[in-house]
mmCIF file of C-alpha atoms in Angstrom:
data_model
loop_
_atom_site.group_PDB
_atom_site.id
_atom_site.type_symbol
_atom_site.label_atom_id
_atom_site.label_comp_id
_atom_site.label_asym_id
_atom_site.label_seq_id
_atom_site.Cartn_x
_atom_site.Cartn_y
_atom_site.Cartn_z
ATOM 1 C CA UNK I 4 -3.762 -39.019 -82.807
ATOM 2 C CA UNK I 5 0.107 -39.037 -82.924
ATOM 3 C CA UNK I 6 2.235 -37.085 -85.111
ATOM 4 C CA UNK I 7 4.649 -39.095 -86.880
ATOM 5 C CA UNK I 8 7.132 -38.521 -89.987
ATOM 6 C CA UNK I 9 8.117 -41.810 -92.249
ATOM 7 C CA UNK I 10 10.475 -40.961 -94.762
ATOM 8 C CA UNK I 11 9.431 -42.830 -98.478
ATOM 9 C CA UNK I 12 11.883 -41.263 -100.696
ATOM 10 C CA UNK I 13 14.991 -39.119 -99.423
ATOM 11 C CA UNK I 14 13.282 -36.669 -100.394
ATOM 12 C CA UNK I 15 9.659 -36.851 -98.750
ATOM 13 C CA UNK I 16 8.874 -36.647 -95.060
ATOM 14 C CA UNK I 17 4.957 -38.452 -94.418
ATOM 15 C CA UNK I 18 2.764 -36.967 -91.726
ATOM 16 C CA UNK I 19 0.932 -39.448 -89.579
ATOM 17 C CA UNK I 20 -1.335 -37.959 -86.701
ATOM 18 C CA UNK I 21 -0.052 -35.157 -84.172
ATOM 19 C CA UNK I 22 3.190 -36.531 -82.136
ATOM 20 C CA UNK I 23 5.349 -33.986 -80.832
ATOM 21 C CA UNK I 24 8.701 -35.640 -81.955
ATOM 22 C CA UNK I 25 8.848 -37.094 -85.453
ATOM 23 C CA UNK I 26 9.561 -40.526 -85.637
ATOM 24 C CA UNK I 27 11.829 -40.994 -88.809
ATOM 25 C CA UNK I 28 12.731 -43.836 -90.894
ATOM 26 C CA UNK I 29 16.492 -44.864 -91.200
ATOM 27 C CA UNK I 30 18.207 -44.259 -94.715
ATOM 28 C CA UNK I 31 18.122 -46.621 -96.804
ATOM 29 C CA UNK I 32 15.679 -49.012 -95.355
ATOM 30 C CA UNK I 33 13.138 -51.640 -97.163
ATOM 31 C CA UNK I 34 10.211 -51.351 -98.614
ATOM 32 C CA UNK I 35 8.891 -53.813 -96.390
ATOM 33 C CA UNK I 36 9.980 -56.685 -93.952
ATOM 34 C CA UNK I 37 9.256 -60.043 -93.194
ATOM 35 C CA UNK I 38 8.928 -60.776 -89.126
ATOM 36 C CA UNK I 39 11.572 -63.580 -88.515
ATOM 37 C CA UNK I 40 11.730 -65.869 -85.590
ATOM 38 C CA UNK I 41 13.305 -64.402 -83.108
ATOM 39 C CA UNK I 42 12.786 -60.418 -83.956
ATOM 40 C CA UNK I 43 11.881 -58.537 -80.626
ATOM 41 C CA UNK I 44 9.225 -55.444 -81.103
ATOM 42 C CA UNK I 45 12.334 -53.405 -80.174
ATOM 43 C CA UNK I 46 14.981 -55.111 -82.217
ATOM 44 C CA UNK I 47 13.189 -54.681 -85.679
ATOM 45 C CA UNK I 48 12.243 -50.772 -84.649
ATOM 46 C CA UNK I 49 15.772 -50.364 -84.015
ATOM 47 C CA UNK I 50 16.846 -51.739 -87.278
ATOM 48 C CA UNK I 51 14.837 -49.036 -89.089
ATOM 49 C CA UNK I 52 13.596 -46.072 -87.006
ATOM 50 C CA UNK I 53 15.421 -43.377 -85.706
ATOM 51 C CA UNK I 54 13.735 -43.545 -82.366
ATOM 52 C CA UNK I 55 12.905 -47.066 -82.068
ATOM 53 C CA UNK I 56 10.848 -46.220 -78.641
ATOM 54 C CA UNK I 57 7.910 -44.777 -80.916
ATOM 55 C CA UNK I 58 7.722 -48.255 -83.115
ATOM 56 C CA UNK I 59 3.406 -48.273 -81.962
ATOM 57 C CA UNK I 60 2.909 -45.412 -83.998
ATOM 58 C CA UNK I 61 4.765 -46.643 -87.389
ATOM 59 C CA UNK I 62 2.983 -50.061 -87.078
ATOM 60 C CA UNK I 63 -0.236 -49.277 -85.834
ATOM 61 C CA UNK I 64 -0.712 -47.451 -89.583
ATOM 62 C CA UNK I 65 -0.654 -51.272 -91.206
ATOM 63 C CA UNK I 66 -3.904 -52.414 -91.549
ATOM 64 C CA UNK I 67 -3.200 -56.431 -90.986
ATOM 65 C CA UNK I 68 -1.758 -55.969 -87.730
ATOM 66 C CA UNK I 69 -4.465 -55.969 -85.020
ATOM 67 C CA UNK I 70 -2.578 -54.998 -82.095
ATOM 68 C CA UNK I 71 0.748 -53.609 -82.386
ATOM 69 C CA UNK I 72 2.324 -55.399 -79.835
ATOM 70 C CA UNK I 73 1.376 -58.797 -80.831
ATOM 71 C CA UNK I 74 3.180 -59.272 -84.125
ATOM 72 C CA UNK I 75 3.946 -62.491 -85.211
ATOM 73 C CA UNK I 76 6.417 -64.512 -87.290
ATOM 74 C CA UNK I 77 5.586 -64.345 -91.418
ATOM 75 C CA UNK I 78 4.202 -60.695 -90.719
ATOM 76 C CA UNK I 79 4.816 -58.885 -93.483
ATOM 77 C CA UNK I 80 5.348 -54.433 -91.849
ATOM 78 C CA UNK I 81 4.857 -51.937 -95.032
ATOM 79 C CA UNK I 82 7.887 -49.369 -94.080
ATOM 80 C CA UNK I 83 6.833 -47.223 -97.402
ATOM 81 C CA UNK I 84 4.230 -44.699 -95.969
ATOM 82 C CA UNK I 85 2.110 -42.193 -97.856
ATOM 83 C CA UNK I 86 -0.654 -39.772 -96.267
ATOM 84 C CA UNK I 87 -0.207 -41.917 -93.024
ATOM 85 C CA UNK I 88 -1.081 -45.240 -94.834
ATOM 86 C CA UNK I 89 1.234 -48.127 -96.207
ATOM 87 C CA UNK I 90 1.977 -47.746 -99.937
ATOM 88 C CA UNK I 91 2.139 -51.309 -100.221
ATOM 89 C CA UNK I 92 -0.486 -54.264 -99.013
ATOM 90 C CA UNK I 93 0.665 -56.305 -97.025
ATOM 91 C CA UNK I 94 -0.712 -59.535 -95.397
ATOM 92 C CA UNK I 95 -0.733 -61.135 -91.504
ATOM 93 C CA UNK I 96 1.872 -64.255 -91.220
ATOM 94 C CA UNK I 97 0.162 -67.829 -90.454
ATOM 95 C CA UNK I 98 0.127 -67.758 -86.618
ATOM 96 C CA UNK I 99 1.479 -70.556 -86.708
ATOM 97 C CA UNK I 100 4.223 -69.555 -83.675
ATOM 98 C CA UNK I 101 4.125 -67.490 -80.864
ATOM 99 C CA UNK I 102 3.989 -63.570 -81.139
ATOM 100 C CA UNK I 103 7.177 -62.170 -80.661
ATOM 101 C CA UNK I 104 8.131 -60.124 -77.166
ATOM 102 C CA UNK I 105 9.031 -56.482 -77.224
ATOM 103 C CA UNK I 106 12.466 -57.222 -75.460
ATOM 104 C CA UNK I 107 14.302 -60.779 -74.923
ATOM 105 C CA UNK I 108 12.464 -61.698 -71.938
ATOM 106 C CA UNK I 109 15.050 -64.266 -70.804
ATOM 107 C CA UNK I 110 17.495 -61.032 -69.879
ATOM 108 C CA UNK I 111 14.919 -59.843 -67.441
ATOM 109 C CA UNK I 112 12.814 -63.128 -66.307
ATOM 110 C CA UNK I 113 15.004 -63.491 -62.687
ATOM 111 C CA UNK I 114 13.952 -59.997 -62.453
ATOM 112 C CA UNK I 115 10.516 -60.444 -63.219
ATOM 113 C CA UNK I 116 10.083 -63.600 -61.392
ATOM 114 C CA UNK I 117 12.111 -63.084 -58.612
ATOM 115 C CA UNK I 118 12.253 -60.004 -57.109
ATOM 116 C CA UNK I 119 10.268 -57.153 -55.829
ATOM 117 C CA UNK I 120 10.750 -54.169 -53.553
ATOM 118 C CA UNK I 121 8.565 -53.153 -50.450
ATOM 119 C CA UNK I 122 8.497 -49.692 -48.970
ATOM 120 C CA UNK I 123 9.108 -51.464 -45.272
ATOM 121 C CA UNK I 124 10.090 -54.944 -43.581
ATOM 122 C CA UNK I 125 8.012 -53.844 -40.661
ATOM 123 C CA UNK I 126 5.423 -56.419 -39.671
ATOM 124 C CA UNK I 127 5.925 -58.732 -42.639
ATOM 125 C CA UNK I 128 5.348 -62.306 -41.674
ATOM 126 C CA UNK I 129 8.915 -64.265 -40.543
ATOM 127 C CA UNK I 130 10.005 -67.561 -40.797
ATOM 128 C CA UNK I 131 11.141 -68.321 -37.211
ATOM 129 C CA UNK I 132 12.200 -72.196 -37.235
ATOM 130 C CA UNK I 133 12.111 -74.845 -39.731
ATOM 131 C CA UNK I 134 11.413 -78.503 -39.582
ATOM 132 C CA UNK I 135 13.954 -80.771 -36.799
ATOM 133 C CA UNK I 136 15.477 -76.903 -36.050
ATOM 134 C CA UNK I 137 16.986 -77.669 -39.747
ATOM 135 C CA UNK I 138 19.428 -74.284 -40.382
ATOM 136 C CA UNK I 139 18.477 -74.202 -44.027
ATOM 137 C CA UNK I 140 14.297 -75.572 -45.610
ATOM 138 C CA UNK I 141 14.540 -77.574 -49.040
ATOM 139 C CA UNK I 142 11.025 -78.490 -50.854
ATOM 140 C CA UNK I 143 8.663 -81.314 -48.514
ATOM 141 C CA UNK I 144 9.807 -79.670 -45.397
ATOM 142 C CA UNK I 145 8.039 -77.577 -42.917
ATOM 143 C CA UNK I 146 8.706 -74.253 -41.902
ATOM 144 C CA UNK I 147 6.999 -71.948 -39.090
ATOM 145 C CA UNK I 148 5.793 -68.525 -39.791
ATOM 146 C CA UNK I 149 4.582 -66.101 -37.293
ATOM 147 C CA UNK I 150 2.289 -62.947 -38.060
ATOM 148 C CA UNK I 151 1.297 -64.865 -40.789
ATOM 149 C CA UNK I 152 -2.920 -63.382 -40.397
ATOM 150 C CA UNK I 153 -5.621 -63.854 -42.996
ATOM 151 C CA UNK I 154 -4.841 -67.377 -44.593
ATOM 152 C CA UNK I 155 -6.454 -70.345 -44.664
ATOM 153 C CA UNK I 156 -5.152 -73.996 -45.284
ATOM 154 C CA UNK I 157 -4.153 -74.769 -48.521
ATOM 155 C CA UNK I 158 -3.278 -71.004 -49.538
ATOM 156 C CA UNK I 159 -0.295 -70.414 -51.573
ATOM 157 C CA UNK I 160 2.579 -67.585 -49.989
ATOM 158 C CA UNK I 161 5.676 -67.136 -51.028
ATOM 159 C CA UNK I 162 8.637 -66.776 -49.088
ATOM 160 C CA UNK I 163 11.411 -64.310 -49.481
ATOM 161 C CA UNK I 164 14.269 -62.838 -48.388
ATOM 162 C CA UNK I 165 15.645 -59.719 -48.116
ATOM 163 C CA UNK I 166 19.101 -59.037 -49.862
ATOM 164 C CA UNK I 167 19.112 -55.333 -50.726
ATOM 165 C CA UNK I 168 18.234 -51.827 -49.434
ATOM 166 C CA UNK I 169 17.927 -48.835 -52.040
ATOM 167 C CA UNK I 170 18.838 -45.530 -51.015
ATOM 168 C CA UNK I 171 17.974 -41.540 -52.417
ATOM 169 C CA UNK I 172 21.724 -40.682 -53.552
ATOM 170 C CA UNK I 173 22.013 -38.334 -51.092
ATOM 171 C CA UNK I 174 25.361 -37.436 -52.551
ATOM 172 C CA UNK I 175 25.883 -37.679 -56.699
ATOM 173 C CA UNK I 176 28.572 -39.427 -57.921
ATOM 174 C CA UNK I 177 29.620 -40.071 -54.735
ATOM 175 C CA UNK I 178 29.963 -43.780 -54.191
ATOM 176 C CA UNK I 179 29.038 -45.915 -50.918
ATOM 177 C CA UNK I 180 32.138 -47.481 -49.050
ATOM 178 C CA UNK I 181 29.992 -49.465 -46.715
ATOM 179 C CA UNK I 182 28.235 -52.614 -48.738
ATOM 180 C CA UNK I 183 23.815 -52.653 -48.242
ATOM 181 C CA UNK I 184 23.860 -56.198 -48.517
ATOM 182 C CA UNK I 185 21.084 -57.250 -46.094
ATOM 183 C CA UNK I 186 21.490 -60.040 -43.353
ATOM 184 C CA UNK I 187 18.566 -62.455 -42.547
ATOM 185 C CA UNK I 188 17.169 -59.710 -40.044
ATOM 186 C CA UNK I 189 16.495 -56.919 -42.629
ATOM 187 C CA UNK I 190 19.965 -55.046 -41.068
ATOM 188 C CA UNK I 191 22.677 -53.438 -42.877
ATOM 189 C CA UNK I 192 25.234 -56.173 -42.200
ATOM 190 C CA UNK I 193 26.841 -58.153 -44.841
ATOM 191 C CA UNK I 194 26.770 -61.821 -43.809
ATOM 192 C CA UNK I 195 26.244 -64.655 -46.172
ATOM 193 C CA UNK I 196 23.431 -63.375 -48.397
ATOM 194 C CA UNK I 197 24.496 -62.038 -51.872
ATOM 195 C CA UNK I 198 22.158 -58.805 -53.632
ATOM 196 C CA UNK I 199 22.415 -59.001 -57.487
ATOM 197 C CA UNK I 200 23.701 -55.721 -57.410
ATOM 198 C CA UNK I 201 27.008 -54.315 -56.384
ATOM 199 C CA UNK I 202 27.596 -50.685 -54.246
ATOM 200 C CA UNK I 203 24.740 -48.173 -54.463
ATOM 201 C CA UNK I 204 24.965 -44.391 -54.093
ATOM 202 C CA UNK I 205 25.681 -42.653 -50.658
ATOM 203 C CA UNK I 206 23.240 -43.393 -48.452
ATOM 204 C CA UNK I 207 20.204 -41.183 -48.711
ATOM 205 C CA UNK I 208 16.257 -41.159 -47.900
ATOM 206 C CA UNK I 209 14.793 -44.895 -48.012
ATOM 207 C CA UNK I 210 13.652 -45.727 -51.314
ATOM 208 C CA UNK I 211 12.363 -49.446 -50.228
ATOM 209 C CA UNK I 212 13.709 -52.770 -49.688
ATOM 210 C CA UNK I 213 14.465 -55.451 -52.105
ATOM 211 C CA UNK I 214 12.870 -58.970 -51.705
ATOM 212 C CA UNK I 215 14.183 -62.218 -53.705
ATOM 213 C CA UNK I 216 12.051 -65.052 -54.046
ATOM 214 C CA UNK I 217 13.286 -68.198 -52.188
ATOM 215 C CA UNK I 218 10.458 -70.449 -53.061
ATOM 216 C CA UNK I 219 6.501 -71.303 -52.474
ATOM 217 C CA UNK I 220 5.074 -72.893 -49.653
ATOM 218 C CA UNK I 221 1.282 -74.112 -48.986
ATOM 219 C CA UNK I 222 0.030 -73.577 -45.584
ATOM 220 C CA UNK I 223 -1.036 -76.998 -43.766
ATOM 221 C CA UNK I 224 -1.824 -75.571 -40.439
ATOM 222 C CA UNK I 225 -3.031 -72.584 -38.299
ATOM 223 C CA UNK I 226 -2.274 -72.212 -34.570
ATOM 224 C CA UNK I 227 -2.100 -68.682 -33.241
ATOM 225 C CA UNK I 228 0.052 -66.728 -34.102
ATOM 226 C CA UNK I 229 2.237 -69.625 -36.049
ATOM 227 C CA UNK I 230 1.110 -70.714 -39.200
ATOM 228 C CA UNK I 231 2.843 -73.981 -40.826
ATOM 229 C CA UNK I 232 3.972 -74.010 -44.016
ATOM 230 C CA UNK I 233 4.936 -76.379 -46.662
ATOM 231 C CA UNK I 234 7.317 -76.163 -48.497
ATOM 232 C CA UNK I 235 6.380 -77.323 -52.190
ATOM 233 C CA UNK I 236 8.933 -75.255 -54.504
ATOM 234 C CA UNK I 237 12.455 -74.119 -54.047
ATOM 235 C CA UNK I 238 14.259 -71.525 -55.795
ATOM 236 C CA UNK I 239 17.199 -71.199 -53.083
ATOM 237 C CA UNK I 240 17.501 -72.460 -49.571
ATOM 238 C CA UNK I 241 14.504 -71.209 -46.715
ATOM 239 C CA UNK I 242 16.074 -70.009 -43.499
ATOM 240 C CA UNK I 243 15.250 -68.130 -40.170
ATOM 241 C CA UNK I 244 14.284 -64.443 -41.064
ATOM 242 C CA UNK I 245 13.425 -65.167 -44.716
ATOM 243 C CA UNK I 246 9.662 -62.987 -45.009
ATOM 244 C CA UNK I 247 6.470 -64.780 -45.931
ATOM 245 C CA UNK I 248 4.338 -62.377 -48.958
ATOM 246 C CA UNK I 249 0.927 -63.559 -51.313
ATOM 247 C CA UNK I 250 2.151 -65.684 -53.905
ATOM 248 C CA UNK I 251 0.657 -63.265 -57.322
ATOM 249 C CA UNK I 252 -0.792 -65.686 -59.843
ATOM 250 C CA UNK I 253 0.036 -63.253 -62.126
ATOM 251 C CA UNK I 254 2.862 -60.681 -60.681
ATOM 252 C CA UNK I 255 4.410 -59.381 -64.210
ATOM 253 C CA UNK I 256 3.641 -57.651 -67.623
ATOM 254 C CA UNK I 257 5.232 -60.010 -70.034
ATOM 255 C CA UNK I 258 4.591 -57.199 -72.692
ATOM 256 C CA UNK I 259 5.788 -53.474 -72.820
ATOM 257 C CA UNK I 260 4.449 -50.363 -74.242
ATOM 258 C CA UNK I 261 7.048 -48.287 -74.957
ATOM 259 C CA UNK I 262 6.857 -44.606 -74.082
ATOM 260 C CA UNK I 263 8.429 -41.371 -73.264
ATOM 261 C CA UNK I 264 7.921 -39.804 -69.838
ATOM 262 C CA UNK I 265 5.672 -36.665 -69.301
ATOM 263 C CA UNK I 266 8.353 -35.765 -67.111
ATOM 264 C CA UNK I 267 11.375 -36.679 -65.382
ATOM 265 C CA UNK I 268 12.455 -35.864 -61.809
ATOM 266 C CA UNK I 269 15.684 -34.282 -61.052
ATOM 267 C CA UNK I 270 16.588 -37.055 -58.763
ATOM 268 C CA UNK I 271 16.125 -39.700 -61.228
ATOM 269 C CA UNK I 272 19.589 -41.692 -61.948
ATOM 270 C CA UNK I 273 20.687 -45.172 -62.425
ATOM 271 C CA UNK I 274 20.991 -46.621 -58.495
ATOM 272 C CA UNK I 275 22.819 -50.069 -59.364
ATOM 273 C CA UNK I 276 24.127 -52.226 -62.157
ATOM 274 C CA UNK I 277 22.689 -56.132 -62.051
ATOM 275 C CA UNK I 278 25.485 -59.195 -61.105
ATOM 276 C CA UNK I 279 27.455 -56.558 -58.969
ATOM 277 C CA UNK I 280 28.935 -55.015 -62.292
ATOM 278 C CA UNK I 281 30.378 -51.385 -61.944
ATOM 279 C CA UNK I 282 28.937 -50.409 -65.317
ATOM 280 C CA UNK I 283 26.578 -51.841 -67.512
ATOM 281 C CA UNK I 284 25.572 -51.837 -71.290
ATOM 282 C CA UNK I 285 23.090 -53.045 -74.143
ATOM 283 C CA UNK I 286 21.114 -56.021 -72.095
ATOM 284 C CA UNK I 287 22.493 -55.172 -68.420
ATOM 285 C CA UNK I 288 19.699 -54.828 -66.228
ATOM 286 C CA UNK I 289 19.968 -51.269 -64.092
ATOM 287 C CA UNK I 290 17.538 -50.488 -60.864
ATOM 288 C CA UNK I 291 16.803 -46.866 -60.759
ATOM 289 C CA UNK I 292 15.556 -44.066 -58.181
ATOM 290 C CA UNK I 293 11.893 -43.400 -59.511
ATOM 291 C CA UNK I 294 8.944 -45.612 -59.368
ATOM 292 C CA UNK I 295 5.593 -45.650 -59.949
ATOM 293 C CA UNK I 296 5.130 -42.793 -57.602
ATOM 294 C CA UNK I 297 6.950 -40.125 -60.016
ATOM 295 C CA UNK I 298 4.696 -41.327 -62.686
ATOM 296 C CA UNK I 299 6.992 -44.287 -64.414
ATOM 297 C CA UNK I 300 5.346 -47.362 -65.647
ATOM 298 C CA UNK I 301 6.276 -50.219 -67.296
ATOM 299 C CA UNK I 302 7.916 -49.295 -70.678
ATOM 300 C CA UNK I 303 8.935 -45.954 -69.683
ATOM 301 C CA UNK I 304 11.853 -44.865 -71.778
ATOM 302 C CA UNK I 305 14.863 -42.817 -70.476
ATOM 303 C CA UNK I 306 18.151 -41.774 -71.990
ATOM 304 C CA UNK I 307 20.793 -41.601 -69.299
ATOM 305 C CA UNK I 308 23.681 -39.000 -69.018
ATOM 306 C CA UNK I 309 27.415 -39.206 -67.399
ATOM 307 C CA UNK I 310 26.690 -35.859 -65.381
ATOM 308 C CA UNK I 311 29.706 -33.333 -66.175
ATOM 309 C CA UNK I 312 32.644 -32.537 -63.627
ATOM 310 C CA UNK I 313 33.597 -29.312 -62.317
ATOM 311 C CA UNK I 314 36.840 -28.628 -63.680
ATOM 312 C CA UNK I 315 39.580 -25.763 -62.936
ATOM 313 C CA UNK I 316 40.198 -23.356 -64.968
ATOM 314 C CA UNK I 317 44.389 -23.488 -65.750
ATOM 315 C CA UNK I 318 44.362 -22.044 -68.790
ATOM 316 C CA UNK I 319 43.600 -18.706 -67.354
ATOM 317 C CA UNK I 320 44.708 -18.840 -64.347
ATOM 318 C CA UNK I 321 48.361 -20.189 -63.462
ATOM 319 C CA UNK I 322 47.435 -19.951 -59.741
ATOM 320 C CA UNK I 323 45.823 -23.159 -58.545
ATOM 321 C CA UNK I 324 43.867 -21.550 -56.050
ATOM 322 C CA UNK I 325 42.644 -19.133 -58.297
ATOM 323 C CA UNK I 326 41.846 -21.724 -60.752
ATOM 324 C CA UNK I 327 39.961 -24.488 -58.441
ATOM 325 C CA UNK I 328 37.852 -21.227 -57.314
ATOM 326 C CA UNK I 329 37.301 -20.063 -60.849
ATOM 327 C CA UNK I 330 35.802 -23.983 -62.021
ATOM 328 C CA UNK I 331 34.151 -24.855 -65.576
ATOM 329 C CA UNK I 332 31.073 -27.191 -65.588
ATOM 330 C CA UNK I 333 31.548 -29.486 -68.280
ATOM 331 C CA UNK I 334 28.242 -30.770 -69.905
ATOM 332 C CA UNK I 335 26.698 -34.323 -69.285
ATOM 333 C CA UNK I 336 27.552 -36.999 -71.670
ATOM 334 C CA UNK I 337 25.129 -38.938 -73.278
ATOM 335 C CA UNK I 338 25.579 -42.645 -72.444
ATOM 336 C CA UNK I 339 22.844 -44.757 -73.761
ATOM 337 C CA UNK I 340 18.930 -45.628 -73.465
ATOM 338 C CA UNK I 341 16.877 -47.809 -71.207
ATOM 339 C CA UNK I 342 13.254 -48.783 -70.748
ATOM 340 C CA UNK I 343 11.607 -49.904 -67.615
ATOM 341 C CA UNK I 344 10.317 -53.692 -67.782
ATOM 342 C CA UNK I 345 8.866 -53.965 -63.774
ATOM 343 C CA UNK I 346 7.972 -50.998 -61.432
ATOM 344 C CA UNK I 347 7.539 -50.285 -57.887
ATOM 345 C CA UNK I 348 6.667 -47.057 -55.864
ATOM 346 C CA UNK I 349 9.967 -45.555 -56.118
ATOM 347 C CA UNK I 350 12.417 -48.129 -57.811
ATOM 348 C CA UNK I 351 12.063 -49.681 -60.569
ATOM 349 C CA UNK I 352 13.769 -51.982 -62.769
ATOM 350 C CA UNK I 353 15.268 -50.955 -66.314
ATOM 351 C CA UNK I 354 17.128 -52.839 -69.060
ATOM 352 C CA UNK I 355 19.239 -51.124 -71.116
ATOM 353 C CA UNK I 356 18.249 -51.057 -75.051
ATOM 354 C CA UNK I 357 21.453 -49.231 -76.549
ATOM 355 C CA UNK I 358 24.770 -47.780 -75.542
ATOM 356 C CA UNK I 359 27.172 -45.618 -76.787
ATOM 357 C CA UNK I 360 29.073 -45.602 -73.630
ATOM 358 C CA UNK I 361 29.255 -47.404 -70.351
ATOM 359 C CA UNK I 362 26.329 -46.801 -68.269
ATOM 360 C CA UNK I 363 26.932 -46.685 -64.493
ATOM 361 C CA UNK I 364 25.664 -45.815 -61.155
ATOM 362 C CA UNK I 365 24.772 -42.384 -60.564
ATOM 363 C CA UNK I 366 24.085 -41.350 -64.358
ATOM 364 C CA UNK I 367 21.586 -39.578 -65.249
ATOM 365 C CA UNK I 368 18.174 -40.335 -66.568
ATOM 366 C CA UNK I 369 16.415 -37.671 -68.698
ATOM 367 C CA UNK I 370 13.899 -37.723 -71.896
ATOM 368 C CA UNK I 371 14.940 -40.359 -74.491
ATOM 369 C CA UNK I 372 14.487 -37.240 -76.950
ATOM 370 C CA UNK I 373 16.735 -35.136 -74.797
ATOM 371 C CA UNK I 374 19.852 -33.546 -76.641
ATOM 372 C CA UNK I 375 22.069 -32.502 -73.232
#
C-alpha cells in the first residue's frame, strides 16, 4: 500500500496507504471533475496535485475506474477523499472514445517510432549497393545487404541509419567543440546526415549509438552472404552504409507509469536537447546519460538541476588571487521535471513535463521530490 495525503477541507489532511512522500491536493480544487477530450493522465494531475507524478495513487482510490491509466472521456474523478475513499460517487463515462494517453503522444511519436540506440555498430548488417548503383533507395527498389544471417524470404527488417553517438560527459558543463554527427560509416565526421540533437557533452566513455529509422524492406532473396531487400516503406532516403535491424511489431509503450527512482546515479544529466536546440522546456524532448542499466524505465521521473558555479570570493578578499583560491560553491538551481517515455541500456529518452527555467545540456537529474 502507498501512503498518500488528499486534502478535503483546508483544514484536513486524508491518509491513503503507506507512501513515503505525501501526495497533496492543490488549494482550492473541485470536488470532482469531468475527463474532457483531450486531458492527458499528466495534464489533469497537474491541474490539481502537488506532485502530479504520483496521480496512480489519488485515482486508483475511485472505485469506477478499473485501471488507472486507462481513463476515459465522461469519467467523472472524486478529488474529495475521506479515510482513503471518495466522499462522493461517482460514475465511469460512456466509452464511447478512446482512453486518454498519459502525455501528448504526438510530442514524442518520431521518438518512439523512429529511433533507437545500440551499444555497438559492430557487425550490424550494411546496405552495400542499391538497385542500377542508384546513390539514394526510394520504396519498390532493391537494395543489397550483407551479414544479413538468420532470415528467410518474406521477413520484415528495417533499415537504419546512424546519425548520433552519445558520450559519458567526461567533463560537466563543459561543452563539445567538435559536432558527433555520424557519417554513413558509423565515424565521427559530419557529412550530410543531420542528428535531431545539437552538441553533446565532452566526449566521455561510449554510452551507445543512435539509429533513425529510414524505412522497411521485405527480403526477396538469399545468396550468401547478400541478402536482397525490398524496399516497401520509406521514411527518408536508403543509402550505402545505412544498417539493416528486426523490424519490432510492437517496439514502444504507448502508456507510462509514472514513478520516482529508487535511486539516481551521480552521473545522470541531461546529454542533448531534441531539433538541435541549446535549451529546452515544457514538451522539448531531452536524451539523457542513464538507461535501463542504472535501473530507469519507462515513466521514470526526474527533476533536473542547473549545477552551481564556483565563484571567487571578492568580498573578502580584494586580492584576485587570493579570491579565485578562496572560491564559494553556489548551490544547484532547480530547473524543471521530466519523465522518461522510451529507454535503452544507458540512454534514454525524456520529455520534459514542467519548467521553471530553461533546461539544458549538462543539468542535473536528481529525485523529482528533491529540494537541492
Amino acid at each position: 500500500m502507498f501512503k498518500r495525503l488528499c486534502a478535503v477541507t483546508a483544514a484536513a489532511l486524508l491518509t491513503i496507504g503507506t507512501y513515503a512522500a505525501a501526495v497533496e491536493m492543490r488549494e482550492g480544487h473541485p470536488s470532482t471533475y469531468v475527463v474532457q477530450r483531450g486531458d492527458t493522465l499528466w495534464g489533469i494531475a497537474g491541474r490539481f496535485l502537488s506532485k502530479p507524478w504520483l496521480w496512480p495513487e489519488i485515482w486508483q482510490a475511485n472505485p469506477q475506474i478499473e485501471n488507472p491509466h486507462r481513463i476515459f472521456p465522461g469519467d467523472v474523478i472524486s478529488l474529495a477523499y475521506l479515510d482513503g475513499k471518495p466522499v462522493l460517487s461517482t460514475q465511469p463515462g460512456p466509452r464511447s472514445e478512446p482512453a486518454i494517453t498519459t502525455i501528448p503522444l504526438s510530442d514524442i511519436e518520431p521518438f518512439l517510432r523512429q529511433s533507437q540506440v545500440v551499444s555497438s555498430l559492430e557487425g550490424l548488417p550494411h546496405v552495400v549497393s542499391l538497385e542500377s548503383e542508384r546513390l539514394r533507395g526510394a520504396e519498390g527498389q532493391m537494395a543489397y545487404v550483407r551479414g544479413l544471417s538468420g532470415v528467410s524470404v518474406g521477413d520484415t527488417v528495417m533499415l537504419v541509419r546512424p546519425t548520433h553517438h552519445f558520450r559519458l560527459p567526461a567533463e560537466r558543463r563543459r561543452l563539445n567543440t567538435i559536432p558527433t554527427e555520424l557519417d554513413f560509416r558509423g565515424d565521427e565526421t559530419y557529412r550530410d546526415v543531420r542528428s535531431a540533437w545539437g552538441r553533446d557533452l565532452a566526449r566521455g566513455e561510449s554510452l551507445g549509438y543512435e539509429l533513425t529509422r529510414q524505412g522497411l524492406g521485405r527480403v526477396t532473396q538469399v545468396q550468401g552472404d547478400v541478402t536482397l531487400v525490398l524496399l516497401v516503406d520509406s521514411t527518408a532516403d536508403v543509402r550505402v552504409g545505412d544498417r539493416v535491424v528486426p523490424a519490432e511489431a510492437q517496439p514502444y509503450d504507448d502508456s507510462f507509469l509514472p514513478q520516482a527512482p529508487a535511486s539516481v546515479p551521480g552521473h545522470a544529466a541531461v546529454l542533448a536537447i531534441a531539433d538541435a536546440a541549446l535549451a529546452g522546456g515544457p514538451n522539448s524532448v531531452v536524451a539523457l546519460s542513464v538507461g535501463s542499466a542504472d535501473g530507469v524505465r519507462n515513466g521514470t521521473v526526474f527533476s533536473t538541476w542547473r549545477p552551481g558555479s564556483a565563484v571567487p570570493d571578492d568580498a573578502r578578499h580584494r586580492n584576485r588571487l587570493r579570491a579565485d583560491a578562496d572560491k564559494v560553491q553556489l548551490p544547484d538551481e532547480f530547473t524543471g521535471r521530466l519523465m522518461v517515455f522510451r529507454t535503452f541500456e544507458r540512454v534514454s529518452y525524456a520529455l520534459v513535463m514542467e519548467g521553471i527555467r530553461p533546461i539544458t545540456v549538462g543539468d542535473r537529474l536528481k529525485h523529482p521530490d528533491a529540494v537541492q
